[in-house]
Short mmCIF file of C-alpha atoms in Angstrom, two decimals:
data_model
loop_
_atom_site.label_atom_id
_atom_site.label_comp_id
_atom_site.label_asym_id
_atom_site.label_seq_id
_atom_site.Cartn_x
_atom_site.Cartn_y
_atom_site.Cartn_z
CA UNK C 1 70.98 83.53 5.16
CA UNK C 2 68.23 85.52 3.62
CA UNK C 3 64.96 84.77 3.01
CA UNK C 4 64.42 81.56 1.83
CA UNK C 5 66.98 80.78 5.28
CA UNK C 6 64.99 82.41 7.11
CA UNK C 7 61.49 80.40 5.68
CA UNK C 8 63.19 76.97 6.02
CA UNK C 9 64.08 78.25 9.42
CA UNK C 10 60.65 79.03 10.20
CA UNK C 11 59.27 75.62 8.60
CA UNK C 12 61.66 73.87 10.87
CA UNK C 13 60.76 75.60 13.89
CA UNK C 14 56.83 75.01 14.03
CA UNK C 15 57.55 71.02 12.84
CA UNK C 16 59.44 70.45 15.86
CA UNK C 17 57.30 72.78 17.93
CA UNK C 18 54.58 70.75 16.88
CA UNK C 19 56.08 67.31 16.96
CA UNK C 20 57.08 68.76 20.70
CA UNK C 21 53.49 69.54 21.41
CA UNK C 22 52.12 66.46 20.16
CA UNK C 23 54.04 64.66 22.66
CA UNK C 24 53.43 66.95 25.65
CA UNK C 25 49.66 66.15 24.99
CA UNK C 26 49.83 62.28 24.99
CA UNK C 27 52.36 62.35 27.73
CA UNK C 28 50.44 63.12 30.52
CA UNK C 29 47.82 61.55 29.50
CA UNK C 30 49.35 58.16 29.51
CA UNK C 31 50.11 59.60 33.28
CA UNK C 32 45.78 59.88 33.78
CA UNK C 33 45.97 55.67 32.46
CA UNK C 34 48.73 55.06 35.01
CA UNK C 35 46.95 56.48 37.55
CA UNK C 36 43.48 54.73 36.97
CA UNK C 37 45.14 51.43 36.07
CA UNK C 38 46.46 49.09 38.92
CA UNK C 39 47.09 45.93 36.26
CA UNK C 40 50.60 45.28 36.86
CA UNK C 41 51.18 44.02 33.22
CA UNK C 42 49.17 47.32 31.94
CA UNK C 43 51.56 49.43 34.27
CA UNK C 44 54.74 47.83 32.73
CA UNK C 45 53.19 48.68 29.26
CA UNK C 46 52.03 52.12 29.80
CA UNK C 47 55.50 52.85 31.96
CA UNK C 48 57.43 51.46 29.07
CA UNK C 49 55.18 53.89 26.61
CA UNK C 50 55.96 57.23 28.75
CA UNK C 51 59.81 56.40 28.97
CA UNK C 52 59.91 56.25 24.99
CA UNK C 53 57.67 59.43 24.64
CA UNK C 54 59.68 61.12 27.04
CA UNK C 55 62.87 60.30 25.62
CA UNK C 56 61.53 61.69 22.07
CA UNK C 57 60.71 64.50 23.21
CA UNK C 58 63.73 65.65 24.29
CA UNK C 59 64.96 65.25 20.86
CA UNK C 60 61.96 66.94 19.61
CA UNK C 61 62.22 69.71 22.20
CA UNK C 62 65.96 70.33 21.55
CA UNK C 63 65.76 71.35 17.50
CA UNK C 64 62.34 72.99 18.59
CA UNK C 65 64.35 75.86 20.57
CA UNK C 66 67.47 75.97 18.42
CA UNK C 67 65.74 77.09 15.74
CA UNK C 68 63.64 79.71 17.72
CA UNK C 69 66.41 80.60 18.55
CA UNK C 70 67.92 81.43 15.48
CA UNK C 71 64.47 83.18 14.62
CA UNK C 72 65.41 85.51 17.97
CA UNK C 73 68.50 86.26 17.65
CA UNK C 74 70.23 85.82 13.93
CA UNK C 75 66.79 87.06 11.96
CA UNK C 76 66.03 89.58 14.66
CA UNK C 77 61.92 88.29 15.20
CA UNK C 78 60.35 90.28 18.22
CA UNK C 79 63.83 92.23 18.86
CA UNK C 80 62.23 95.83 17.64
CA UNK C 81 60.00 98.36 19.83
CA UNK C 82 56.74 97.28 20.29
CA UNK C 83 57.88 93.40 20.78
CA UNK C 84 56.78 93.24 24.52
CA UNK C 85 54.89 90.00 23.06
CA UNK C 86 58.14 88.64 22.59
CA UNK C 87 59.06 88.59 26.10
CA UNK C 88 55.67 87.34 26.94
CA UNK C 89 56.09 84.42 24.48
CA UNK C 90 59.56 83.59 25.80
CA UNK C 91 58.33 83.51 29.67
CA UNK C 92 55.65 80.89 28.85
CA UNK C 93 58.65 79.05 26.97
CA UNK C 94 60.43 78.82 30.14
CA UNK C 95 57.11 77.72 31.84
CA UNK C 96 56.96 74.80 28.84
CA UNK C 97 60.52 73.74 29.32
CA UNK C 98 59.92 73.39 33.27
CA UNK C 99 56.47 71.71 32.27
CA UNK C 100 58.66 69.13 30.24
CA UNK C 101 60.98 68.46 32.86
CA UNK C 102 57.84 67.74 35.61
CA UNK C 103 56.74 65.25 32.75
CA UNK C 104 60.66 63.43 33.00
CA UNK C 105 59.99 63.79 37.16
CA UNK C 106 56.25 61.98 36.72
CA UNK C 107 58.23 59.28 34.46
CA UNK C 108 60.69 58.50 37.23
CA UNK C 109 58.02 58.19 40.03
CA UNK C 110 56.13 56.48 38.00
CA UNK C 111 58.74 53.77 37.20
CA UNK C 112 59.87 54.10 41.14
CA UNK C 113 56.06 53.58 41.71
CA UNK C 114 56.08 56.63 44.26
CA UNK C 115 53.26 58.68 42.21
CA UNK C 116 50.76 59.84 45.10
CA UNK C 117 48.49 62.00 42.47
CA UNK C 118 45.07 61.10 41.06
CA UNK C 119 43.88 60.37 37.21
CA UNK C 120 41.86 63.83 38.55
CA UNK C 121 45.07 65.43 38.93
CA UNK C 122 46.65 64.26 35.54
CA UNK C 123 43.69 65.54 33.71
CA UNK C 124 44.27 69.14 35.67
CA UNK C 125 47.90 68.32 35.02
CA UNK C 126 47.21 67.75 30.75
CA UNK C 127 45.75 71.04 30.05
CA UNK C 128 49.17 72.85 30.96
CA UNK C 129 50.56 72.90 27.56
CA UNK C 130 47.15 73.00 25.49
CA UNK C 131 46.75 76.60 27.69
CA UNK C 132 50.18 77.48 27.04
CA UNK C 133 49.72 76.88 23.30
CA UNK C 134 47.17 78.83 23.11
CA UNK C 135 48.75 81.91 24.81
CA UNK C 136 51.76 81.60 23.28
CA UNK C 137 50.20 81.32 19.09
CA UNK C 138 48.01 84.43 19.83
CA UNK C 139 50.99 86.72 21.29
CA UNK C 140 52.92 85.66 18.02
CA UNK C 141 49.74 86.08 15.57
CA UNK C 142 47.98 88.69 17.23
CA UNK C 143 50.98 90.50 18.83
CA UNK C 144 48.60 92.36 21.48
CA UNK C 145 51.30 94.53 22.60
#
């Protein structure tokens, strides 16, 4: 692959990084509306909502890192000296993929109906990944160090 592989690559990578994203924002908030709302019939709904996201996500999530990746470790991006950003970028991936996983744990409590957390807490809980966004696009823009 050269270059043009290496663009469509790079396309593909931030679409599914940001169809990812998209979903790790709405996620937990649909946890803040399950925590505020007792309405069995709203519960059912918003349950029903979270199990879908969830599940799209994964698929989202899945193409999202594959083509990283390939960006890593075919192209070579952030594998010469000076790429300690690199390893700083891949950490807080590793944070995001457990971050996903707590969402798939909130789904299941939320469908055993053993959630003991507050809408307080799920509004903590959904600025996670808007903080880890932000980290993560200004160590690969900036590349501080």
């Amino acid at each position: 692959m050269g270059m043009i592989g290496y663009q469509w690559v790079k396309v593909l990578h931030l679409i599914f990084i940001t169809s990812w994203f998209a979903g790790l924002f709405y996620l937990p908030r649909i946890f803040v509306n399950l925590a505020m709302d007792k309405d069995p019939q709203v519960q059912v709904r918003l349950i029903a909502m979270a199990q879908k996201l969830y599940r799209f996500m994964n698929i989202l999530m899945i193409p999202a890192l594959i083509f990283g990746l390939i960006l890593w470790l075919y192209f070579g991006v952030g594998r010469s000296p000076g790429t300690g950003w690199m390893h700083a970028k891949l950490l807080l991936v590793i944070f995001l993929i457990g971050y996903h996983h707590m969402c798939g744990a909130m789904v299941k409590k939320f469908v055993a109906g053993t959630v003991t957390k507050s809408h307080v807490w799920f509004r903590w809980f959904n600025e996670v990944p808007v903080l880890l966004l932000t980290v993560i696009v200004i160590l690969v823009i900036i590349k501080p160090f």
